[in-house]
């Protein structure tokens, strides 16, 4: 194999581009969707409940409500626990924008907490420093699939009398001390976008243990109407009352059918992701300039992402060179508080969350998804080493 980087005209490590994430859809999934299409209910039917029940088996909690996407799940969850105007909600700075955006949708104000430099997870001590008399909730994000420190966060939420919620869009199948995030939170939100663990094309879920919160989510999902269409039909009713301002955030039966079918693979897929991560950990031992994020010992990560911290060469050059080798790495995320919208509207800026800001410049998400084969995994390791060797040499020569 040529040592010359593909970026400089060498032969790429592989011919076909390898994406960082990709869905697995099989013929059983296709059949499940076709069956739903041939049934009486395309939406608000029995396949919604079936998916919700099946999901509870993996997520913990007692109530689950499927909804149109992960962002809608966050919005519903925030509204359902009563977040509104005047409330502050603490979110980690290193997350997808939706975690904070949905706080704004609900009328609240996101307050950014810093993250651990080792894991990228919300730092409970900084979250505590950010608590004020207006703080209503802390939202943990299970960054990359690692469960947040739910012991410390649970303790903090009890001591300070603020709600603990989770954006668990990265972490179906993840466990903290043997239990899923919903065992520790007042609500946990999931996404079924194609790059996530399981997909319904677009879709989301809110899981919680409290009956009132569960009912609130269901009502808000359906315009704030007291009973949904199926429930009214069951009771022989045709009139309804809208008791509060809700949304149409429903997930159709056609997509819930896909979700239930996908769910049968979740355990095996998480196991496969963990195998790939273990192989990477081994392959990247002793690299200079790059280290994997640390896995906490109390935690079972479901590895939505495999995150490498690249200190030198500069991260963006590293990604560019890796992409030329046909390894389509990317990064997650730029800090939310540094997006121009947040700077403009909340007056946030650099220096607010130093660890998150440093990580945001160093993190690289390498390909990880269940359908990757051994050759794909080896190609990634080969390409990472090639680029780490080749880029500094090229920079010295320049
Ligand atoms: C994907 C994701 C979301 C949003 O989910 P959508 O289904 O795309 O709306 C929110 N938070 C995090 C951390 C995510 O990864």
Short mmCIF file of C-alpha atoms and ligand atoms in Angstrom, two decimals:
data_model
loop_
_atom_site.label_atom_id
_atom_site.label_comp_id
_atom_site.label_asym_id
_atom_site.label_seq_id
_atom_site.Cartn_x
_atom_site.Cartn_y
_atom_site.Cartn_z
CA UNK A 1 0.00 0.00 0.00
CA UNK A 2 1.16 3.48 -0.87
CA UNK A 3 2.23 5.66 2.06
CA UNK A 4 1.41 8.82 0.14
CA UNK A 5 -1.80 10.32 1.48
CA UNK A 6 -4.73 10.24 -0.93
CA UNK A 7 -5.03 13.95 -0.15
CA UNK A 8 -1.71 14.41 -2.00
CA UNK A 9 -2.44 12.05 -4.90
CA UNK A 10 -1.68 8.69 -3.25
CA UNK A 11 -3.95 5.64 -3.45
CA UNK A 12 -6.81 5.81 -0.94
CA UNK A 13 -6.95 3.09 1.73
CA UNK A 14 -10.22 1.90 0.21
CA UNK A 15 -12.09 2.40 -3.04
CA UNK A 16 -15.65 2.69 -1.75
CA UNK A 17 -16.51 5.50 0.67
CA UNK A 18 -17.37 4.33 4.20
CA UNK A 19 -19.97 6.55 5.91
CA UNK A 20 -19.77 7.31 9.67
CA UNK A 21 -23.19 5.80 10.26
CA UNK A 22 -25.79 3.95 8.28
CA UNK A 23 -29.13 2.24 8.87
CA UNK A 24 -29.68 -1.53 8.49
CA UNK A 25 -33.03 -2.35 6.89
CA UNK A 26 -33.88 -5.95 6.00
CA UNK A 27 -36.74 -7.78 4.26
CA UNK A 28 -38.58 -8.33 7.57
CA UNK A 29 -38.65 -4.55 8.01
CA UNK A 30 -40.01 -4.11 4.50
CA UNK A 31 -42.71 -6.73 5.13
CA UNK A 32 -43.71 -5.10 8.43
CA UNK A 33 -44.16 -1.75 6.68
CA UNK A 34 -46.10 -3.33 3.80
CA UNK A 35 -48.41 -5.09 6.29
CA UNK A 36 -49.11 -1.76 8.01
CA UNK A 37 -49.90 -0.16 4.65
CA UNK A 38 -52.42 -2.89 3.90
CA UNK A 39 -54.10 -2.53 7.32
CA UNK A 40 -56.97 -0.27 8.39
CA UNK A 41 -54.76 2.03 10.42
CA UNK A 42 -52.05 4.09 8.76
CA UNK A 43 -51.73 6.30 11.82
CA UNK A 44 -53.00 6.39 15.46
CA UNK A 45 -53.61 2.63 15.27
CA UNK A 46 -52.50 -0.49 17.14
CA UNK A 47 -48.95 -0.50 15.79
CA UNK A 48 -48.16 2.67 17.73
CA UNK A 49 -48.92 1.05 21.08
CA UNK A 50 -47.13 -2.11 20.05
CA UNK A 51 -43.95 -0.14 19.28
CA UNK A 52 -44.23 1.83 22.52
CA UNK A 53 -44.62 -1.34 24.62
CA UNK A 54 -41.73 -3.06 22.87
CA UNK A 55 -39.50 0.00 23.35
CA UNK A 56 -40.16 0.09 27.10
CA UNK A 57 -38.51 -3.32 27.31
CA UNK A 58 -35.19 -1.66 26.37
CA UNK A 59 -35.53 1.83 27.75
CA UNK A 60 -36.96 1.22 31.23
CA UNK A 61 -39.69 3.56 32.48
CA UNK A 62 -43.42 2.77 32.59
CA UNK A 63 -44.86 5.05 29.92
CA UNK A 64 -43.67 5.51 26.37
CA UNK A 65 -45.04 7.78 23.67
CA UNK A 66 -43.87 7.56 20.08
CA UNK A 67 -43.64 10.87 18.23
CA UNK A 68 -42.54 12.34 14.94
CA UNK A 69 -38.82 12.81 15.65
CA UNK A 70 -36.26 13.20 18.42
CA UNK A 71 -36.61 16.98 18.50
CA UNK A 72 -40.38 16.63 18.96
CA UNK A 73 -39.67 14.11 21.74
CA UNK A 74 -37.53 16.72 23.54
CA UNK A 75 -40.16 19.44 23.03
CA UNK A 76 -42.97 17.18 24.30
CA UNK A 77 -40.90 16.06 27.28
CA UNK A 78 -40.01 19.63 28.27
CA UNK A 79 -43.63 20.77 27.98
CA UNK A 80 -44.93 17.67 29.77
CA UNK A 81 -42.82 18.35 32.88
CA UNK A 82 -43.97 21.98 32.89
CA UNK A 83 -41.00 23.85 31.44
CA UNK A 84 -42.23 27.25 30.25
CA UNK A 85 -41.47 30.97 30.16
CA UNK A 86 -39.19 32.09 33.00
CA UNK A 87 -37.67 28.65 33.48
CA UNK A 88 -33.99 27.92 33.02
CA UNK A 89 -32.90 24.52 31.78
CA UNK A 90 -29.30 23.39 32.10
CA UNK A 91 -27.97 21.57 29.03
CA UNK A 92 -24.42 20.52 28.14
CA UNK A 93 -22.65 22.79 25.65
CA UNK A 94 -21.46 19.80 23.60
CA UNK A 95 -24.61 18.41 22.02
CA UNK A 96 -26.82 18.61 18.99
CA UNK A 97 -28.58 21.97 18.77
CA UNK A 98 -32.00 20.33 19.23
CA UNK A 99 -31.35 19.70 22.97
CA UNK A 100 -31.27 23.45 23.55
CA UNK A 101 -33.60 24.53 20.73
CA UNK A 102 -36.48 22.54 22.20
CA UNK A 103 -36.06 24.46 25.48
CA UNK A 104 -36.65 27.65 23.48
CA UNK A 105 -39.70 26.08 21.76
CA UNK A 106 -41.15 25.45 25.23
CA UNK A 107 -40.54 29.10 26.17
CA UNK A 108 -37.66 28.36 28.56
CA UNK A 109 -34.04 29.51 28.50
CA UNK A 110 -31.16 27.08 27.96
CA UNK A 111 -28.19 27.54 30.28
CA UNK A 112 -25.00 25.85 29.14
CA UNK A 113 -22.95 23.62 31.42
CA UNK A 114 -19.45 22.44 30.65
CA UNK A 115 -18.56 18.81 30.01
CA UNK A 116 -15.89 16.43 31.25
CA UNK A 117 -12.76 16.71 29.08
CA UNK A 118 -12.41 12.92 29.19
CA UNK A 119 -15.91 11.84 28.18
CA UNK A 120 -17.70 14.86 26.74
CA UNK A 121 -20.55 14.23 29.21
CA UNK A 122 -22.15 17.01 31.27
CA UNK A 123 -20.02 17.82 34.33
CA UNK A 124 -22.28 17.56 37.40
CA UNK A 125 -20.15 20.10 39.29
CA UNK A 126 -20.46 22.72 36.59
CA UNK A 127 -24.19 21.94 36.29
CA UNK A 128 -24.46 22.65 40.02
CA UNK A 129 -22.67 25.99 39.61
CA UNK A 130 -25.18 26.96 36.91
CA UNK A 131 -28.24 26.34 39.10
CA UNK A 132 -30.24 29.47 40.04
CA UNK A 133 -33.65 30.03 41.66
CA UNK A 134 -35.13 29.80 38.14
CA UNK A 135 -33.63 26.41 37.25
CA UNK A 136 -36.36 23.91 36.47
CA UNK A 137 -34.39 21.01 35.01
CA UNK A 138 -31.01 19.58 34.10
CA UNK A 139 -30.83 17.69 30.81
CA UNK A 140 -28.12 15.05 30.56
CA UNK A 141 -27.05 14.06 27.05
CA UNK A 142 -25.70 10.53 26.66
CA UNK A 143 -23.00 11.80 24.33
CA UNK A 144 -21.80 9.18 21.81
CA UNK A 145 -23.90 6.51 23.58
CA UNK A 146 -22.21 6.77 26.98
CA UNK A 147 -24.72 7.15 29.78
CA UNK A 148 -24.17 10.35 31.76
CA UNK A 149 -23.22 10.07 35.46
CA UNK A 150 -26.78 9.47 36.65
CA UNK A 151 -25.68 8.80 40.23
CA UNK A 152 -24.14 12.25 40.65
CA UNK A 153 -26.85 13.96 38.60
CA UNK A 154 -29.66 12.18 40.47
CA UNK A 155 -28.12 13.26 43.76
CA UNK A 156 -27.80 16.85 42.51
CA UNK A 157 -31.40 16.94 41.29
CA UNK A 158 -32.69 15.72 44.68
CA UNK A 159 -30.49 18.09 46.68
CA UNK A 160 -31.42 21.14 44.61
CA UNK A 161 -35.00 20.13 43.84
CA UNK A 162 -34.62 20.40 40.07
CA UNK A 163 -35.83 17.83 37.56
CA UNK A 164 -33.41 15.48 35.86
CA UNK A 165 -34.17 14.70 32.21
CA UNK A 166 -32.14 13.02 29.51
CA UNK A 167 -31.59 13.48 25.81
CA UNK A 168 -30.90 9.82 25.15
CA UNK A 169 -30.98 10.11 21.37
CA UNK A 170 -27.52 8.47 21.29
CA UNK A 171 -28.11 5.75 23.81
CA UNK A 172 -30.79 3.10 23.31
CA UNK A 173 -29.30 0.02 24.97
CA UNK A 174 -26.93 2.00 27.22
CA UNK A 175 -26.84 1.29 30.96
CA UNK A 176 -25.62 3.20 34.01
CA UNK A 177 -24.94 0.78 36.89
CA UNK A 178 -26.99 -1.82 35.05
CA UNK A 179 -30.03 0.38 34.41
CA UNK A 180 -31.15 2.50 31.44
CA UNK A 181 -31.25 6.32 31.81
CA UNK A 182 -35.05 6.41 32.33
CA UNK A 183 -34.53 4.60 35.66
CA UNK A 184 -32.92 7.82 36.93
CA UNK A 185 -34.82 10.58 35.11
CA UNK A 186 -38.27 12.18 35.04
CA UNK A 187 -38.17 11.75 31.28
CA UNK A 188 -35.85 10.50 28.54
CA UNK A 189 -36.08 11.36 24.83
CA UNK A 190 -35.00 9.18 21.89
CA UNK A 191 -34.56 9.65 18.14
CA UNK A 192 -35.02 7.15 15.30
CA UNK A 193 -33.23 9.10 12.59
CA UNK A 194 -31.37 6.73 10.20
CA UNK A 195 -27.93 7.40 11.74
CA UNK A 196 -29.19 6.46 15.22
CA UNK A 197 -29.35 2.93 16.65
CA UNK A 198 -32.66 2.00 15.12
CA UNK A 199 -34.68 3.85 12.58
CA UNK A 200 -38.24 4.70 11.63
CA UNK A 201 -36.88 7.07 8.91
CA UNK A 202 -37.98 9.95 11.13
CA UNK A 203 -39.27 9.24 14.61
CA UNK A 204 -38.81 9.68 18.33
CA UNK A 205 -39.98 8.46 21.72
CA UNK A 206 -40.47 9.90 25.19
CA UNK A 207 -40.13 7.48 28.08
CA UNK A 208 -40.98 8.23 31.70
CA UNK A 209 -42.10 6.58 34.94
CA UNK A 210 -44.67 9.11 36.12
CA UNK A 211 -48.24 8.60 34.93
CA UNK A 212 -49.12 12.30 34.80
CA UNK A 213 -46.05 13.16 32.74
CA UNK A 214 -46.86 10.22 30.45
CA UNK A 215 -50.42 11.46 29.93
CA UNK A 216 -49.20 15.01 29.32
CA UNK A 217 -46.88 13.78 26.57
CA UNK A 218 -49.71 11.88 24.86
CA UNK A 219 -52.09 14.83 25.01
CA UNK A 220 -49.52 17.34 23.75
CA UNK A 221 -48.56 14.97 20.93
CA UNK A 222 -52.15 15.16 19.68
CA UNK A 223 -52.99 18.91 19.67
CA UNK A 224 -53.68 19.00 23.43
CA UNK A 225 -56.89 17.02 22.83
CA UNK A 226 -58.01 14.94 25.79
CA UNK A 227 -58.57 11.64 23.93
CA UNK A 228 -57.01 10.45 20.68
CA UNK A 229 -59.07 9.16 17.77
CA UNK A 230 -58.60 5.50 18.55
CA UNK A 231 -59.54 5.99 22.19
CA UNK A 232 -62.65 7.93 21.16
CA UNK A 233 -63.61 5.16 18.74
CA UNK A 234 -63.14 2.58 21.51
CA UNK A 235 -65.52 4.57 23.71
CA UNK A 236 -68.00 5.30 20.92
CA UNK A 237 -67.39 9.04 21.18
CA UNK A 238 -67.15 11.59 18.40
CA UNK A 239 -66.74 14.87 20.21
CA UNK A 240 -63.57 16.00 21.90
CA UNK A 241 -62.16 18.80 23.99
CA UNK A 242 -58.86 20.56 23.45
CA UNK A 243 -57.62 21.42 26.91
CA UNK A 244 -54.27 23.02 26.08
CA UNK A 245 -52.23 24.07 23.08
CA UNK A 246 -50.49 20.99 21.71
CA UNK A 247 -49.05 19.81 18.40
CA UNK A 248 -49.42 17.18 15.75
CA UNK A 249 -46.29 15.21 16.67
CA UNK A 250 -47.75 11.75 15.99
CA UNK A 251 -45.74 8.88 14.51
CA UNK A 252 -47.76 6.91 11.93
CA UNK A 253 -48.43 3.16 12.24
CA UNK A 254 -46.47 2.61 9.03
CA UNK A 255 -43.32 3.92 10.73
CA UNK A 256 -44.06 2.31 14.11
CA UNK A 257 -44.21 -1.03 12.27
CA UNK A 258 -40.68 -0.36 11.05
CA UNK A 259 -39.59 0.57 14.56
CA UNK A 260 -40.95 -2.61 16.15
CA UNK A 261 -39.24 -4.70 13.50
CA UNK A 262 -35.95 -2.81 13.95
CA UNK A 263 -36.15 -3.23 17.72
CA UNK A 264 -35.76 -7.01 17.43
CA UNK A 265 -32.13 -6.31 16.39
CA UNK A 266 -31.23 -3.69 18.98
CA UNK A 267 -29.38 -6.00 21.39
CA UNK A 268 -27.32 -7.59 18.62
CA UNK A 269 -26.60 -4.22 17.06
CA UNK A 270 -25.38 -2.71 20.33
CA UNK A 271 -23.19 -5.78 20.85
CA UNK A 272 -21.74 -5.35 17.36
CA UNK A 273 -21.09 -1.64 17.94
CA UNK A 274 -19.30 -2.51 21.17
CA UNK A 275 -17.17 -5.10 19.34
CA UNK A 276 -16.15 -2.54 16.74
CA UNK A 277 -15.33 -0.03 19.50
CA UNK A 278 -13.19 -2.61 21.32
CA UNK A 279 -11.28 -3.33 18.11
CA UNK A 280 -10.70 0.42 17.59
CA UNK A 281 -9.55 0.84 21.20
CA UNK A 282 -6.95 -1.86 20.60
CA UNK A 283 -5.93 -0.50 17.20
CA UNK A 284 -5.47 3.03 18.53
CA UNK A 285 -3.46 2.15 21.63
CA UNK A 286 -0.32 4.23 21.92
CA UNK A 287 -1.09 6.53 18.98
CA UNK A 288 0.61 9.88 19.20
CA UNK A 289 -1.61 12.91 18.69
CA UNK A 290 -4.92 11.06 19.06
CA UNK A 291 -6.73 9.32 21.93
CA UNK A 292 -10.17 7.69 22.17
CA UNK A 293 -12.64 9.18 24.64
CA UNK A 294 -12.61 7.24 27.90
CA UNK A 295 -15.33 4.72 28.75
CA UNK A 296 -16.54 5.15 32.36
CA UNK A 297 -16.32 1.98 34.45
CA UNK A 298 -19.93 2.13 35.74
CA UNK A 299 -21.31 2.44 32.26
CA UNK A 300 -22.26 0.33 29.30
CA UNK A 301 -22.00 2.59 26.28
CA UNK A 302 -24.11 1.77 23.28
CA UNK A 303 -21.57 3.54 21.01
CA UNK A 304 -23.74 5.68 18.80
CA UNK A 305 -20.42 7.31 17.93
CA UNK A 306 -16.81 6.30 18.27
CA UNK A 307 -15.04 9.50 19.21
CA UNK A 308 -11.32 10.04 18.77
CA UNK A 309 -9.75 13.19 20.21
CA UNK A 310 -7.17 14.50 17.76
CA UNK A 311 -4.77 17.02 19.26
CA UNK A 312 -2.35 17.21 16.38
CA UNK A 313 -2.54 17.56 13.40
CA UNK A 314 -5.40 20.08 13.45
CA UNK A 315 -8.73 18.20 13.54
CA UNK A 316 -10.14 19.61 10.32
CA UNK A 317 -7.01 18.70 8.35
CA UNK A 318 -7.18 15.23 9.88
CA UNK A 319 -10.81 14.78 8.78
CA UNK A 320 -10.07 16.11 5.30
CA UNK A 321 -7.18 13.67 4.86
CA UNK A 322 -9.24 10.78 6.24
CA UNK A 323 -12.10 11.57 3.88
CA UNK A 324 -9.67 11.52 0.95
CA UNK A 325 -8.85 7.95 2.05
CA UNK A 326 -12.61 7.26 1.65
CA UNK A 327 -13.24 7.11 5.40
CA UNK A 328 -16.09 9.60 5.76
CA UNK A 329 -15.33 10.77 9.29
CA UNK A 330 -17.00 13.87 10.67
CA UNK A 331 -17.32 15.48 14.10
CA UNK A 332 -19.98 15.91 16.80
CA UNK A 333 -20.40 18.72 17.73
CA UNK A 334 -19.60 22.39 17.55
CA UNK A 335 -20.64 23.94 20.88
CA UNK A 336 -24.29 25.01 20.90
CA UNK A 337 -23.53 28.33 22.60
CA UNK A 338 -21.12 29.29 19.82
CA UNK A 339 -23.68 29.06 17.01
CA UNK A 340 -24.48 32.50 15.67
CA UNK A 341 -28.15 32.25 16.67
CA UNK A 342 -27.26 31.68 20.33
CA UNK A 343 -24.59 34.38 20.33
CA UNK A 344 -27.15 36.81 18.87
CA UNK A 345 -30.11 35.92 21.07
CA UNK A 346 -28.55 34.85 24.39
CA UNK A 347 -25.28 36.77 24.13
CA UNK A 348 -23.18 33.63 24.64
CA UNK A 349 -19.61 33.38 23.39
CA UNK A 350 -16.21 31.72 23.80
CA UNK A 351 -14.96 31.05 27.33
CA UNK A 352 -18.36 30.03 28.71
CA UNK A 353 -17.58 26.27 28.68
CA UNK A 354 -13.82 25.83 28.14
CA UNK A 355 -13.67 22.02 28.18
CA UNK A 356 -16.53 21.70 25.70
CA UNK A 357 -14.94 24.34 23.49
CA UNK A 358 -11.58 22.53 23.46
CA UNK A 359 -13.26 19.17 22.77
CA UNK A 360 -15.37 20.69 19.99
CA UNK A 361 -12.10 21.48 18.19
CA UNK A 362 -10.62 18.01 18.71
CA UNK A 363 -13.34 15.38 18.40
CA UNK A 364 -13.62 13.14 15.36
CA UNK A 365 -16.43 10.63 14.82
CA UNK A 366 -15.14 7.53 13.05
CA UNK A 367 -17.44 5.16 11.16
CA UNK A 368 -19.37 2.85 13.45
CA UNK A 369 -22.54 0.99 12.52
CA UNK A 370 -23.62 -2.64 12.87
CA UNK A 371 -23.31 -3.58 9.19
CA UNK A 372 -19.58 -2.76 9.07
CA UNK A 373 -17.48 -5.84 8.36
CA UNK A 374 -13.97 -6.69 9.60
CA UNK A 375 -12.37 -5.22 6.50
CA UNK A 376 -14.20 -1.92 7.03
CA UNK A 377 -12.97 -1.77 10.63
CA UNK A 378 -9.36 -2.55 9.61
CA UNK A 379 -9.54 0.08 6.84
CA UNK A 380 -10.47 2.73 9.39
CA UNK A 381 -7.57 1.78 11.67
CA UNK A 382 -5.14 1.69 8.74
CA UNK A 383 -6.33 5.06 7.44
CA UNK A 384 -6.18 6.76 10.86
CA UNK A 385 -2.58 5.58 11.33
CA UNK A 386 -1.64 6.53 7.78
CA UNK A 387 -3.00 10.04 8.21
CA UNK A 388 -1.43 10.53 11.64
CA UNK A 389 1.94 9.51 10.16
CA UNK A 390 1.57 11.25 6.83
CA UNK A 391 0.13 14.65 7.74
CA UNK A 392 2.86 15.83 10.13
CA UNK A 393 5.49 14.69 7.58
CA UNK A 394 3.77 16.68 4.83
CA UNK A 395 3.48 19.72 7.11
CA UNK A 396 7.18 19.53 7.99
CA UNK A 397 8.08 19.24 4.29
CA UNK A 398 5.90 22.23 3.35
C1 LIG B 1 -30.47 13.13 16.67
C2 LIG B 1 -30.47 13.93 17.90
C3 LIG B 1 -31.54 14.76 18.24
C4 LIG B 1 -32.70 15.06 17.32
O1 LIG B 1 -33.31 13.97 16.79
P1 LIG B 1 -34.14 14.11 15.43
O2 LIG B 1 -34.87 12.81 15.35
O3 LIG B 1 -33.14 14.29 14.33
O4 LIG B 1 -35.05 15.27 15.57
C5 LIG B 1 -31.48 15.43 19.45
N1 LIG B 1 -30.44 15.30 20.29
C6 LIG B 1 -29.38 14.52 19.98
C7 LIG B 1 -28.26 14.41 20.96
C8 LIG B 1 -29.36 13.83 18.77
O5 LIG B 1 -28.30 13.09 18.46
#
